[in-house]
């Protein structure tokens, strides 16, 4: 077997030194793992924000519905805009008032009723939103629903919470109660 040429020996030595050199290996490893790490990190942040916004909307809806339960809204002759503004003041920490849809309906007690759909299959709001508070002295069942189209930012990384369109999530809150006469 012929002896290797000096050039081959030099190339082998260069490759051995390159393979033994550990400088920069952490940077290379991080470059391989970073996209997955940041995708998971941003997905966790997005899920947390959606959950937090849903909780804020739920709490605000319950507190605003309490005005109808205790007849404060009826006694003060509150309009739909005033009830909407009350809800806005409770959720404005994270939600914009212009994006909140509010639906209040009173149904006769001890009767079957159907709650209508307020969004079509594409996530577009219908014009069926109404404000129908219970009459004074009635024992009506009141259903208060609030909706908000939450914008999503991390939808192109293989993880999507979108349920309307490609970059929005419809969050909702429903409170139902029976008004005592």
mmCIF file of C-alpha atoms in Angstrom:
data_model
loop_
_atom_site.group_PDB
_atom_site.id
_atom_site.type_symbol
_atom_site.label_atom_id
_atom_site.label_comp_id
_atom_site.label_asym_id
_atom_site.label_seq_id
_atom_site.Cartn_x
_atom_site.Cartn_y
_atom_site.Cartn_z
ATOM 1 C CA UNK A 1 0.000 0.000 0.000
ATOM 2 C CA UNK A 2 1.507 3.340 -0.999
ATOM 3 C CA UNK A 3 2.127 5.975 1.659
ATOM 4 C CA UNK A 4 -0.385 8.837 1.745
ATOM 5 C CA UNK A 5 0.687 12.041 0.145
ATOM 6 C CA UNK A 6 1.628 15.002 2.316
ATOM 7 C CA UNK A 7 -1.417 16.856 1.046
ATOM 8 C CA UNK A 8 -3.743 14.056 2.193
ATOM 9 C CA UNK A 9 -2.035 14.041 5.583
ATOM 10 C CA UNK A 10 -2.572 17.791 5.926
ATOM 11 C CA UNK A 11 -6.273 17.481 4.982
ATOM 12 C CA UNK A 12 -6.734 14.669 7.480
ATOM 13 C CA UNK A 13 -5.081 16.770 10.175
ATOM 14 C CA UNK A 14 -7.334 19.722 9.339
ATOM 15 C CA UNK A 15 -10.469 17.575 9.542
ATOM 16 C CA UNK A 16 -9.337 16.043 12.842
ATOM 17 C CA UNK A 17 -8.698 19.483 14.331
ATOM 18 C CA UNK A 18 -12.062 20.723 13.020
ATOM 19 C CA UNK A 19 -13.861 17.734 14.531
ATOM 20 C CA UNK A 20 -12.071 18.146 17.868
ATOM 21 C CA UNK A 21 -12.747 21.876 18.094
ATOM 22 C CA UNK A 22 -15.708 22.526 20.424
ATOM 23 C CA UNK A 23 -15.794 26.304 20.038
ATOM 24 C CA UNK A 24 -19.152 27.384 18.670
ATOM 25 C CA UNK A 25 -20.898 24.064 19.214
ATOM 26 C CA UNK A 26 -23.390 25.667 21.605
ATOM 27 C CA UNK A 27 -24.252 28.266 18.978
ATOM 28 C CA UNK A 28 -24.827 25.585 16.364
ATOM 29 C CA UNK A 29 -26.952 23.522 18.740
ATOM 30 C CA UNK A 30 -28.994 26.579 19.687
ATOM 31 C CA UNK A 31 -29.481 27.441 16.014
ATOM 32 C CA UNK A 32 -30.928 23.977 15.488
ATOM 33 C CA UNK A 33 -33.225 24.120 18.526
ATOM 34 C CA UNK A 34 -34.141 27.840 18.541
ATOM 35 C CA UNK A 35 -36.983 27.780 15.977
ATOM 36 C CA UNK A 36 -38.784 25.020 17.850
ATOM 37 C CA UNK A 37 -38.112 26.688 21.196
ATOM 38 C CA UNK A 38 -39.481 30.052 20.061
ATOM 39 C CA UNK A 39 -42.490 28.452 18.340
ATOM 40 C CA UNK A 40 -43.419 26.666 21.576
ATOM 41 C CA UNK A 41 -42.734 29.780 23.659
ATOM 42 C CA UNK A 42 -44.919 32.013 21.476
ATOM 43 C CA UNK A 43 -47.654 29.366 21.348
ATOM 44 C CA UNK A 44 -47.706 29.262 25.158
ATOM 45 C CA UNK A 45 -47.928 33.058 25.305
ATOM 46 C CA UNK A 46 -50.754 33.101 22.740
ATOM 47 C CA UNK A 47 -52.749 30.421 24.567
ATOM 48 C CA UNK A 48 -52.253 32.305 27.833
ATOM 49 C CA UNK A 49 -53.476 35.577 26.331
ATOM 50 C CA UNK A 50 -56.554 33.912 24.814
ATOM 51 C CA UNK A 51 -57.334 32.246 28.141
ATOM 52 C CA UNK A 52 -56.821 35.508 30.045
ATOM 53 C CA UNK A 53 -59.029 37.449 27.599
ATOM 54 C CA UNK A 54 -61.733 34.788 27.890
ATOM 55 C CA UNK A 55 -61.639 34.994 31.686
ATOM 56 C CA UNK A 56 -61.855 38.787 31.604
ATOM 57 C CA UNK A 57 -64.846 38.626 29.239
ATOM 58 C CA UNK A 58 -66.502 35.969 31.407
ATOM 59 C CA UNK A 59 -66.086 37.978 34.603
ATOM 60 C CA UNK A 60 -67.213 41.209 32.948
ATOM 61 C CA UNK A 61 -70.301 39.530 31.501
ATOM 62 C CA UNK A 62 -71.264 38.070 34.867
ATOM 63 C CA UNK A 63 -70.833 41.414 36.616
ATOM 64 C CA UNK A 64 -72.833 43.260 33.959
ATOM 65 C CA UNK A 65 -75.551 40.584 34.011
ATOM 66 C CA UNK A 66 -75.848 41.141 37.736
ATOM 67 C CA UNK A 67 -77.255 44.595 36.934
ATOM 68 C CA UNK A 68 -80.159 42.868 35.186
ATOM 69 C CA UNK A 69 -80.533 40.210 37.877
ATOM 70 C CA UNK A 70 -80.844 42.801 40.629
ATOM 71 C CA UNK A 71 -83.082 45.080 38.496
ATOM 72 C CA UNK A 72 -80.570 47.934 38.663
ATOM 73 C CA UNK A 73 -80.503 48.242 34.869
ATOM 74 C CA UNK A 74 -84.297 48.303 34.673
ATOM 75 C CA UNK A 75 -84.691 50.731 37.585
ATOM 76 C CA UNK A 76 -82.203 53.128 35.989
ATOM 77 C CA UNK A 77 -83.756 52.632 32.518
ATOM 78 C CA UNK A 78 -80.362 51.678 31.107
ATOM 79 C CA UNK A 79 -80.208 51.502 27.327
ATOM 80 C CA UNK A 80 -78.337 48.901 25.305
ATOM 81 C CA UNK A 81 -75.462 51.351 24.865
ATOM 82 C CA UNK A 82 -75.236 51.979 28.607
ATOM 83 C CA UNK A 83 -75.150 48.254 29.379
ATOM 84 C CA UNK A 84 -72.537 47.804 26.632
ATOM 85 C CA UNK A 85 -70.487 50.658 28.120
ATOM 86 C CA UNK A 86 -70.737 49.045 31.558
ATOM 87 C CA UNK A 87 -69.340 45.822 30.129
ATOM 88 C CA UNK A 88 -66.612 47.784 28.328
ATOM 89 C CA UNK A 89 -65.524 49.471 31.539
ATOM 90 C CA UNK A 90 -65.048 46.032 33.094
ATOM 91 C CA UNK A 91 -63.033 44.471 30.248
ATOM 92 C CA UNK A 92 -61.084 47.384 28.770
ATOM 93 C CA UNK A 93 -57.874 46.130 30.380
ATOM 94 C CA UNK A 94 -57.373 43.722 27.485
ATOM 95 C CA UNK A 95 -60.311 44.087 25.081
ATOM 96 C CA UNK A 96 -61.347 47.027 22.916
ATOM 97 C CA UNK A 97 -64.912 48.220 23.349
ATOM 98 C CA UNK A 98 -65.594 48.479 19.638
ATOM 99 C CA UNK A 99 -65.011 44.741 19.238
ATOM 100 C CA UNK A 100 -67.489 43.595 21.887
ATOM 101 C CA UNK A 101 -70.835 42.209 20.779
ATOM 102 C CA UNK A 102 -73.525 42.040 23.470
ATOM 103 C CA UNK A 103 -76.832 40.196 23.292
ATOM 104 C CA UNK A 104 -79.435 40.295 26.077
ATOM 105 C CA UNK A 105 -82.680 38.327 25.749
ATOM 106 C CA UNK A 106 -85.471 37.598 28.193
ATOM 107 C CA UNK A 107 -87.569 34.465 27.773
ATOM 108 C CA UNK A 108 -90.764 33.449 29.570
ATOM 109 C CA UNK A 109 -90.149 31.261 32.593
ATOM 110 C CA UNK A 110 -91.119 27.583 32.394
ATOM 111 C CA UNK A 111 -91.228 27.664 28.591
ATOM 112 C CA UNK A 112 -88.891 26.122 26.078
ATOM 113 C CA UNK A 113 -86.790 28.567 24.110
ATOM 114 C CA UNK A 114 -84.051 28.517 21.524
ATOM 115 C CA UNK A 115 -81.110 30.864 21.648
ATOM 116 C CA UNK A 116 -80.348 32.046 18.093
ATOM 117 C CA UNK A 117 -76.938 31.853 16.462
ATOM 118 C CA UNK A 118 -75.375 35.295 16.202
ATOM 119 C CA UNK A 119 -72.462 34.435 13.912
ATOM 120 C CA UNK A 120 -72.498 32.620 10.597
ATOM 121 C CA UNK A 121 -70.175 29.755 9.725
ATOM 122 C CA UNK A 122 -67.540 32.196 8.422
ATOM 123 C CA UNK A 123 -67.481 34.081 11.722
ATOM 124 C CA UNK A 124 -69.351 37.142 10.484
ATOM 125 C CA UNK A 125 -71.724 38.776 12.934
ATOM 126 C CA UNK A 126 -75.384 38.716 12.013
ATOM 127 C CA UNK A 127 -77.653 41.626 12.823
ATOM 128 C CA UNK A 128 -79.625 39.560 15.331
ATOM 129 C CA UNK A 129 -78.065 41.164 18.397
ATOM 130 C CA UNK A 130 -80.717 42.596 20.651
ATOM 131 C CA UNK A 131 -81.195 44.169 24.038
ATOM 132 C CA UNK A 132 -84.339 42.836 25.646
ATOM 133 C CA UNK A 133 -84.142 43.173 29.430
ATOM 134 C CA UNK A 134 -86.752 41.431 31.559
ATOM 135 C CA UNK A 135 -89.907 43.296 32.445
ATOM 136 C CA UNK A 136 -90.250 44.556 35.981
ATOM 137 C CA UNK A 137 -91.960 42.018 38.190
ATOM 138 C CA UNK A 138 -91.557 39.150 35.733
ATOM 139 C CA UNK A 139 -89.895 35.856 36.523
ATOM 140 C CA UNK A 140 -88.168 35.667 33.158
ATOM 141 C CA UNK A 141 -85.134 33.652 32.202
ATOM 142 C CA UNK A 142 -82.474 36.039 30.930
ATOM 143 C CA UNK A 143 -79.584 35.005 28.708
ATOM 144 C CA UNK A 144 -76.717 37.492 28.427
ATOM 145 C CA UNK A 145 -74.083 36.704 25.818
ATOM 146 C CA UNK A 146 -70.932 38.629 24.999
ATOM 147 C CA UNK A 147 -68.595 37.933 22.097
ATOM 148 C CA UNK A 148 -65.214 39.240 21.044
ATOM 149 C CA UNK A 149 -63.078 38.508 17.988
ATOM 150 C CA UNK A 150 -59.593 38.031 19.415
ATOM 151 C CA UNK A 151 -56.769 38.620 16.912
ATOM 152 C CA UNK A 152 -54.179 35.856 16.717
ATOM 153 C CA UNK A 153 -50.541 36.538 15.942
ATOM 154 C CA UNK A 154 -48.783 33.175 16.089
ATOM 155 C CA UNK A 155 -50.859 31.247 13.566
ATOM 156 C CA UNK A 156 -48.258 30.421 10.927
ATOM 157 C CA UNK A 157 -45.957 28.293 13.067
ATOM 158 C CA UNK A 158 -47.996 25.110 12.821
ATOM 159 C CA UNK A 159 -50.163 25.934 15.835
ATOM 160 C CA UNK A 160 -53.417 27.786 15.404
ATOM 161 C CA UNK A 161 -56.239 28.658 17.772
ATOM 162 C CA UNK A 162 -58.253 30.274 14.977
ATOM 163 C CA UNK A 163 -61.894 29.265 14.878
ATOM 164 C CA UNK A 164 -63.080 32.060 12.563
ATOM 165 C CA UNK A 165 -61.087 32.969 9.522
ATOM 166 C CA UNK A 166 -57.391 32.307 9.541
ATOM 167 C CA UNK A 167 -56.238 34.763 12.178
ATOM 168 C CA UNK A 168 -59.038 35.287 14.721
ATOM 169 C CA UNK A 169 -60.619 33.403 17.575
ATOM 170 C CA UNK A 170 -64.183 34.093 18.643
ATOM 171 C CA UNK A 171 -64.281 34.131 22.417
ATOM 172 C CA UNK A 172 -67.635 34.171 24.122
ATOM 173 C CA UNK A 173 -69.272 34.338 27.480
ATOM 174 C CA UNK A 174 -72.815 33.321 28.359
ATOM 175 C CA UNK A 175 -74.684 33.932 31.561
ATOM 176 C CA UNK A 176 -78.221 32.671 32.120
ATOM 177 C CA UNK A 177 -80.336 33.341 35.172
ATOM 178 C CA UNK A 178 -83.919 33.548 36.311
ATOM 179 C CA UNK A 179 -85.090 36.907 37.537
ATOM 180 C CA UNK A 180 -87.098 36.732 40.719
ATOM 181 C CA UNK A 181 -90.222 38.896 40.735
#
